[in-house]
Amino acid sequence: MLGCGGFVGSHLLERILKDTDWHVDGIDIDSRKIDFLLDHDRFNFYTIDITEHEKIIPFIRGSDILISLTALCNPALYTSVPIEVIENNYIKLYPLIRYCSEYGCRLVHFSTSEVYGRTRQGILDGNSGDTGPEQYLLAEDATPLIMGPVHAQRWNYACAKQLLERTIFAYGRERGLDYTIIRPFNFIGPRMDFIPGIDGEGVPRVLACFMDSLLHGTPLRLVDGGKNRRCFTAIDDAVDAIMRILEHNYAVSGQILNIGNPDNEITIAGLAEKIVALYREIRPEDGRECNIVTVSARDFYGEGYEDCDRRVPDCTKIDALTGWRPKVGLDEALKKAITGFVFQYSGSVENLPENAPSR
Ligand code: UGA
């Protein structure tokens, strides 16, 4: 498992070790989120960078499956370090695709829902809000992938991810690579991202941004009014889906699969309000005000930011192939995520621990 120490990796690893008898070799440069699993007798952790291919090759040769999770996937990076984004999401991973093909190792690769870019309607008239599902549901093998101009560097990430998908597809067709590509739709849960200044630097994704504001008593910031929409998926649902993919080798080989929850769609403004309300319920002792303000995308992310307007997964394919359907509603998913953040980072909010535990 490459990237076993990240948000998705940590939850997937925990589930694999709990529910199967599989042996996992995990590779990452950071193990803080999986410290509680390091002593497990069916798990070995290796501190290896993904550029150290000669160290990774023996694992590819000796494993049944390579789960590829490493990515630079926080949008703030797309405009601040665009070269690193292209390198980490394409160039550094490309050789590993080749090795999987050469050594006959099945590849389960995590791509992104971001490859869909913007909706057709959003490009045409700037508003995808009032159209029917046939206009906005994103289907793996039918929906065109629509991105902005080159100077809008937000799309570098999606382009790099898309090119890797196309590379994997080509290796499948030409060289018989056994693969499955997963497109995650905004997974949320405990251990997601980081809180700036505590266990990471920079700007995390929206859930951690909002939790950072709540834990520090600062306003939640809506980029351009928070009009864009996302479908948030509970990490537990997502891990159920991934486990089915890992177990259904034949059915999902050579397939690209969305994992998301179309019923959990909300605008980011709506999300902010919901998170504030749930936080109040979970932590009534915090009596500080929770303000919500609007900031421009340029001020928040810098030049070159554009946004995906709306992305609702069509999940009929993964259902047909594996029988998976999401079960966890937005409130329940958020409650678990918020509780996880509060437990991990607080105690006394004024006195956040320097190295907050990952569990
Ligand atoms: C990101 C990554 O680019 C995807 O690759 C990844 O798959 C996806 O997250 C995910 O979690 O699955 P995005 O949904 O744009 O994509 O990530 P966020 O940073 O969570 O932003 C969501 C929305 O919230 C955007 O409209 C953003 O502008 C907005 N936002 C973010 C705010 O309004 N305020 C904030 O403080 C942070």
XYZ file of C-alpha atoms and ligand atoms in Angstrom:
396
model
C 0.000 0.000 0.000
C 1.670 3.162 -1.231
C 0.533 6.104 0.873
C -0.698 3.937 3.744
C -0.142 6.836 6.164
C -2.674 9.194 4.597
C -6.331 9.745 5.432
C -7.768 7.060 3.110
C -4.803 4.708 3.659
C -5.156 4.836 7.429
C -8.829 3.846 7.330
C -8.352 1.196 4.652
C -5.416 -0.341 6.482
C -7.354 -0.470 9.733
C -10.232 -2.274 7.983
C -8.006 -4.745 6.109
C -6.196 -5.723 9.294
C -9.490 -6.074 11.170
C -11.571 -7.956 8.577
C -9.128 -10.073 6.552
C -6.117 -12.286 7.051
C -4.088 -10.385 4.444
C -0.524 -9.285 5.015
C 0.128 -5.623 4.184
C 3.428 -3.936 3.403
C 2.843 -0.212 3.794
C 5.002 2.507 2.311
C 4.877 6.180 3.276
C 7.066 9.005 4.538
C 4.791 9.706 7.514
C 3.220 7.217 9.921
C 1.524 9.517 12.437
C -2.013 8.619 11.323
C -1.286 4.875 11.603
C 0.863 4.777 14.741
C -1.779 2.616 16.428
C -1.348 -0.060 13.713
C 2.436 -0.197 13.522
C 2.760 -3.177 15.882
C 0.194 -5.314 14.081
C 1.698 -8.689 13.169
C 0.330 -8.654 9.599
C 1.576 -5.164 8.832
C 5.058 -3.911 8.027
C 5.736 -0.215 7.605
C 8.552 1.122 5.444
C 9.672 4.759 5.239
C 10.304 5.059 1.522
C 9.735 7.978 -0.843
C 7.815 7.154 -4.051
C 10.828 8.285 -6.107
C 12.897 5.427 -4.639
C 11.692 2.990 -7.258
C 14.488 0.466 -6.739
C 13.277 0.046 -3.150
C 9.642 -0.289 -4.217
C 10.184 -2.814 -7.044
C 10.701 -5.823 -4.699
C 7.304 -5.092 -3.099
C 5.647 -4.937 -6.528
C 7.312 -8.245 -7.496
C 6.250 -9.921 -4.275
C 2.680 -8.650 -3.873
C -0.690 -9.642 -5.308
C -1.986 -6.067 -5.352
C -0.410 -2.629 -5.367
C -2.782 -0.067 -3.838
C -1.615 3.319 -5.025
C -2.802 6.156 -2.798
C -0.056 8.775 -2.844
C -1.088 12.195 -4.154
C -0.709 15.911 -3.622
C -4.437 16.508 -3.479
C -5.135 19.754 -1.621
C -6.368 22.422 -4.070
C -4.267 25.169 -2.446
C -1.187 23.337 -3.767
C -2.408 23.375 -7.370
C -1.778 27.109 -7.639
C 1.112 27.430 -5.147
C 3.359 24.505 -6.239
C 2.004 23.474 -9.654
C 5.190 21.730 -10.800
C 5.288 19.530 -7.695
C 1.636 18.714 -8.295
C 2.326 17.458 -11.824
C 5.459 15.591 -10.706
C 3.836 13.861 -7.743
C 0.585 12.984 -9.438
C 2.026 11.818 -12.736
C 5.775 11.685 -13.333
C 6.799 9.943 -10.106
C 4.025 7.375 -10.418
C 4.398 6.564 -14.107
C 7.314 4.083 -13.648
C 5.322 2.162 -11.042
C 2.594 1.514 -13.602
C 5.210 0.044 -15.894
C 6.605 -2.176 -13.106
C 3.118 -3.464 -12.219
C 2.654 -4.419 -15.842
C 6.102 -6.032 -16.110
C 5.833 -8.026 -12.882
C 2.166 -8.986 -13.211
C 1.007 -7.138 -10.089
C -2.634 -6.093 -9.948
C -2.956 -2.306 -9.581
C -5.720 -0.538 -7.656
C -5.088 3.120 -8.296
C -6.779 6.096 -6.650
C -7.520 8.821 -9.155
C -9.971 11.632 -8.406
C -13.488 12.884 -9.113
C -11.710 16.063 -10.142
C -10.914 14.524 -13.560
C -14.506 15.365 -14.554
C -13.624 19.053 -14.136
C -16.675 21.224 -14.590
C -20.143 20.244 -15.747
C -21.206 20.970 -19.320
C -23.941 23.238 -18.053
C -21.520 25.068 -15.789
C -19.235 25.802 -18.732
C -22.117 26.880 -20.967
C -23.980 29.273 -18.719
C -22.115 29.346 -15.426
C -24.974 27.670 -13.610
C -25.530 23.961 -13.310
C -28.040 24.231 -10.484
C -31.383 23.745 -12.175
C -30.727 20.981 -14.639
C -31.924 17.397 -14.438
C -29.751 14.476 -13.360
C -29.010 13.476 -16.948
C -27.149 16.800 -17.259
C -25.023 16.595 -14.163
C -24.597 12.945 -13.120
C -20.987 12.001 -13.804
C -20.581 8.565 -15.370
C -17.192 6.901 -15.682
C -17.409 5.763 -19.294
C -19.633 8.440 -20.802
C -19.137 11.892 -19.283
C -16.619 14.185 -21.031
C -13.783 15.549 -18.894
C -13.934 19.365 -19.064
C -11.185 21.633 -17.813
C -10.306 25.313 -17.992
C -7.474 27.040 -19.866
C -3.808 26.306 -19.140
C -3.234 29.493 -17.136
C -5.925 28.322 -14.727
C -3.466 26.102 -12.876
C -6.141 24.553 -10.709
C -6.576 22.008 -13.480
C -2.923 20.837 -13.448
C -3.850 18.282 -10.815
C -6.872 16.967 -12.693
C -4.849 16.844 -15.923
C -1.990 14.933 -14.271
C -4.463 12.491 -12.730
C -6.288 12.136 -16.038
C -3.049 11.426 -17.917
C -2.160 8.738 -15.377
C -5.604 7.187 -15.873
C -5.010 7.189 -19.622
C -1.567 5.653 -19.120
C -2.988 2.883 -16.941
C -5.754 2.270 -19.477
C -3.161 2.044 -22.276
C -1.046 -0.435 -20.281
C -4.195 -2.472 -19.750
C -5.061 -2.552 -23.443
C -1.562 -2.952 -24.865
C 0.270 -4.925 -22.188
C -2.456 -6.699 -20.251
C -2.083 -4.748 -16.977
C -4.705 -5.889 -14.461
C -6.030 -2.688 -12.909
C -8.931 -0.857 -11.337
C -9.068 2.950 -11.184
C -11.071 4.563 -8.381
C -12.494 8.092 -8.562
C -13.244 9.234 -4.999
C -15.872 11.913 -4.410
C -14.956 14.018 -1.353
C -14.443 11.342 1.306
C -14.734 12.787 4.817
C -14.012 11.445 8.267
C -11.690 11.544 11.237
C -7.954 11.895 10.451
C -8.626 13.863 7.257
C -5.857 16.300 6.260
C -4.401 18.396 9.080
C -4.889 21.517 11.162
C -2.456 24.211 9.981
C 0.236 25.001 12.512
C -0.459 21.857 14.529
C 0.226 18.823 12.373
C 0.732 20.370 8.946
C 1.333 23.594 7.069
C -0.695 25.262 4.345
C -4.382 25.108 3.476
C -6.170 21.752 3.886
C -9.465 20.769 2.235
C -12.750 22.296 3.244
C -13.642 20.055 6.216
C -10.308 20.664 7.962
C -10.461 24.390 7.066
C -13.849 24.700 8.756
C -12.731 22.628 11.768
C -9.606 24.768 12.075
C -11.855 27.855 12.266
C -14.176 26.286 14.834
C -11.340 25.026 17.031
C -9.604 28.412 16.933
C -12.741 30.567 17.143
C -12.103 32.292 13.804
C -14.650 32.795 10.988
C -15.353 30.010 8.510
C -14.474 31.298 5.060
C -16.638 30.653 2.000
C -14.688 30.889 -1.230
C -16.693 33.082 -3.648
C -19.773 32.723 -1.470
C -19.681 28.917 -1.244
C -22.061 28.460 -4.191
C -20.364 25.382 -5.626
C -21.538 21.957 -4.614
C -19.970 18.698 -3.558
C -21.222 15.241 -2.649
C -19.528 14.213 0.579
C -18.929 10.523 1.208
C -18.442 8.955 4.632
C -15.035 7.300 4.851
C -16.662 4.143 6.267
C -18.867 3.846 3.175
C -15.843 4.506 0.978
C -13.818 1.783 2.692
C -16.731 -0.658 2.214
C -16.579 0.121 -1.504
C -12.799 -0.254 -1.689
C -12.949 -3.606 0.119
C -15.479 -4.863 -2.433
C -13.184 -3.725 -5.240
C -10.215 -5.494 -3.654
C -12.289 -8.662 -3.271
C -14.010 -8.578 -6.707
C -10.925 -8.874 -8.853
C -12.442 -10.354 -11.988
C -15.531 -8.144 -12.130
C -13.672 -4.869 -11.685
C -10.521 -5.562 -13.696
C -9.962 -2.919 -16.380
C -12.693 -0.692 -14.898
C -12.865 2.899 -13.717
C -15.247 3.270 -10.769
C -16.780 6.272 -9.023
C -17.035 6.017 -5.253
C -19.352 8.677 -3.914
C -22.717 9.438 -2.415
C -25.082 11.251 -4.801
C -27.592 11.783 -1.982
C -25.155 13.835 0.085
C -24.969 16.837 -2.242
C -24.750 20.273 -0.629
C -23.421 23.740 -1.450
C -20.318 24.741 0.491
C -22.351 27.541 2.117
C -24.873 24.909 3.241
C -22.030 22.734 4.495
C -20.654 25.588 6.618
C -24.031 26.115 8.271
C -24.469 22.403 8.889
C -20.993 22.012 10.370
C -21.526 24.963 12.706
C -24.861 23.512 13.902
C -23.424 20.025 14.440
C -20.336 21.408 16.204
C -22.614 23.308 18.603
C -24.406 20.024 19.379
C -21.202 18.048 19.820
C -19.393 20.727 21.834
C -21.978 22.853 23.671
C -19.329 23.987 26.176
C -17.642 26.100 23.467
C -19.692 29.278 23.708
C -17.758 31.372 21.211
C -19.411 32.841 18.126
C -19.132 30.924 14.856
C -19.134 33.474 12.055
C -19.218 32.658 8.362
C -17.661 35.133 5.922
C -17.075 35.267 2.172
C -13.633 35.597 0.600
C -12.628 35.800 -3.037
C -10.983 32.761 -4.620
C -8.055 34.974 -5.552
C -7.474 36.048 -1.954
C -7.904 32.513 -0.641
C -6.012 30.466 -3.243
C -4.102 33.058 -5.286
C -4.076 33.429 -9.032
C -4.986 30.478 -11.244
C -7.799 29.014 -9.142
C -10.976 27.852 -10.809
C -13.534 25.575 -9.246
C -15.525 22.472 -10.097
C -19.101 23.747 -9.970
C -20.940 20.540 -9.261
C -20.047 16.868 -9.140
C -22.576 14.186 -8.488
C -21.399 10.601 -8.978
C -23.336 8.127 -11.035
C -22.800 5.003 -8.917
C -24.726 2.505 -11.014
C -21.542 0.874 -12.330
C -19.962 0.024 -8.970
C -23.371 -1.169 -7.763
C -23.769 -3.443 -10.774
C -20.238 -4.871 -10.475
C -19.852 -5.183 -6.702
C -23.275 -4.577 -5.144
C -22.013 -1.503 -3.256
C -24.298 1.397 -2.428
C -23.526 4.219 0.008
C -25.471 4.075 3.253
C -24.271 6.941 5.440
C -26.135 10.258 5.209
C -24.424 13.641 5.371
C -25.337 14.465 8.988
C -24.072 11.135 10.274
C -20.859 11.397 8.236
C -20.227 14.935 9.454
C -20.963 14.081 13.086
C -18.363 11.328 13.032
C -15.826 13.549 11.287
C -16.380 16.521 13.603
C -16.221 14.320 16.705
C -12.963 12.852 15.412
C -11.451 16.309 14.920
C -12.591 17.559 18.318
C -11.222 14.441 20.019
C -7.940 14.566 18.115
C -7.103 18.230 18.440
C -8.795 19.696 21.444
C -9.032 19.076 25.093
C -8.634 22.676 25.818
C -9.089 24.661 22.611
C -6.943 27.512 23.905
C -4.189 25.022 24.505
C -3.977 22.840 21.420
C -1.313 20.154 21.790
C 1.851 20.649 19.743
C 1.737 17.207 18.190
C -1.877 16.203 18.366
C -2.289 12.424 18.504
C -3.773 10.804 15.430
C -6.236 8.828 17.509
C -10.281 18.265 -3.666
C -9.229 17.614 -4.560
O -8.831 18.452 -5.577
C -9.706 16.347 -5.140
O -8.705 15.669 -5.799
C -10.176 15.436 -4.106
O -10.585 14.247 -4.713
C -11.299 16.089 -3.421
O -10.837 17.307 -2.801
C -11.853 15.170 -2.417
O -11.775 15.413 -1.212
O -12.334 14.116 -2.855
P -12.269 19.967 -3.757
O -13.588 19.299 -3.599
O -12.289 21.235 -4.548
O -11.257 18.929 -4.409
O -11.633 20.249 -2.315
P -11.899 21.215 -1.091
O -10.628 21.920 -0.813
O -12.459 20.398 0.011
O -12.946 22.311 -1.582
C -14.329 22.092 -1.696
C -15.006 23.413 -1.939
O -14.937 24.205 -0.729
C -14.401 24.299 -3.016
O -15.457 24.963 -3.685
C -13.571 25.319 -2.240
O -13.422 26.545 -2.928
C -14.426 25.486 -1.008
N -13.730 25.940 0.230
C -12.620 25.306 0.677
C -14.282 27.003 0.964
O -15.297 27.620 0.572
N -13.666 27.372 2.133
C -12.564 26.758 2.606
O -12.077 27.153 3.695
C -12.017 25.687 1.866
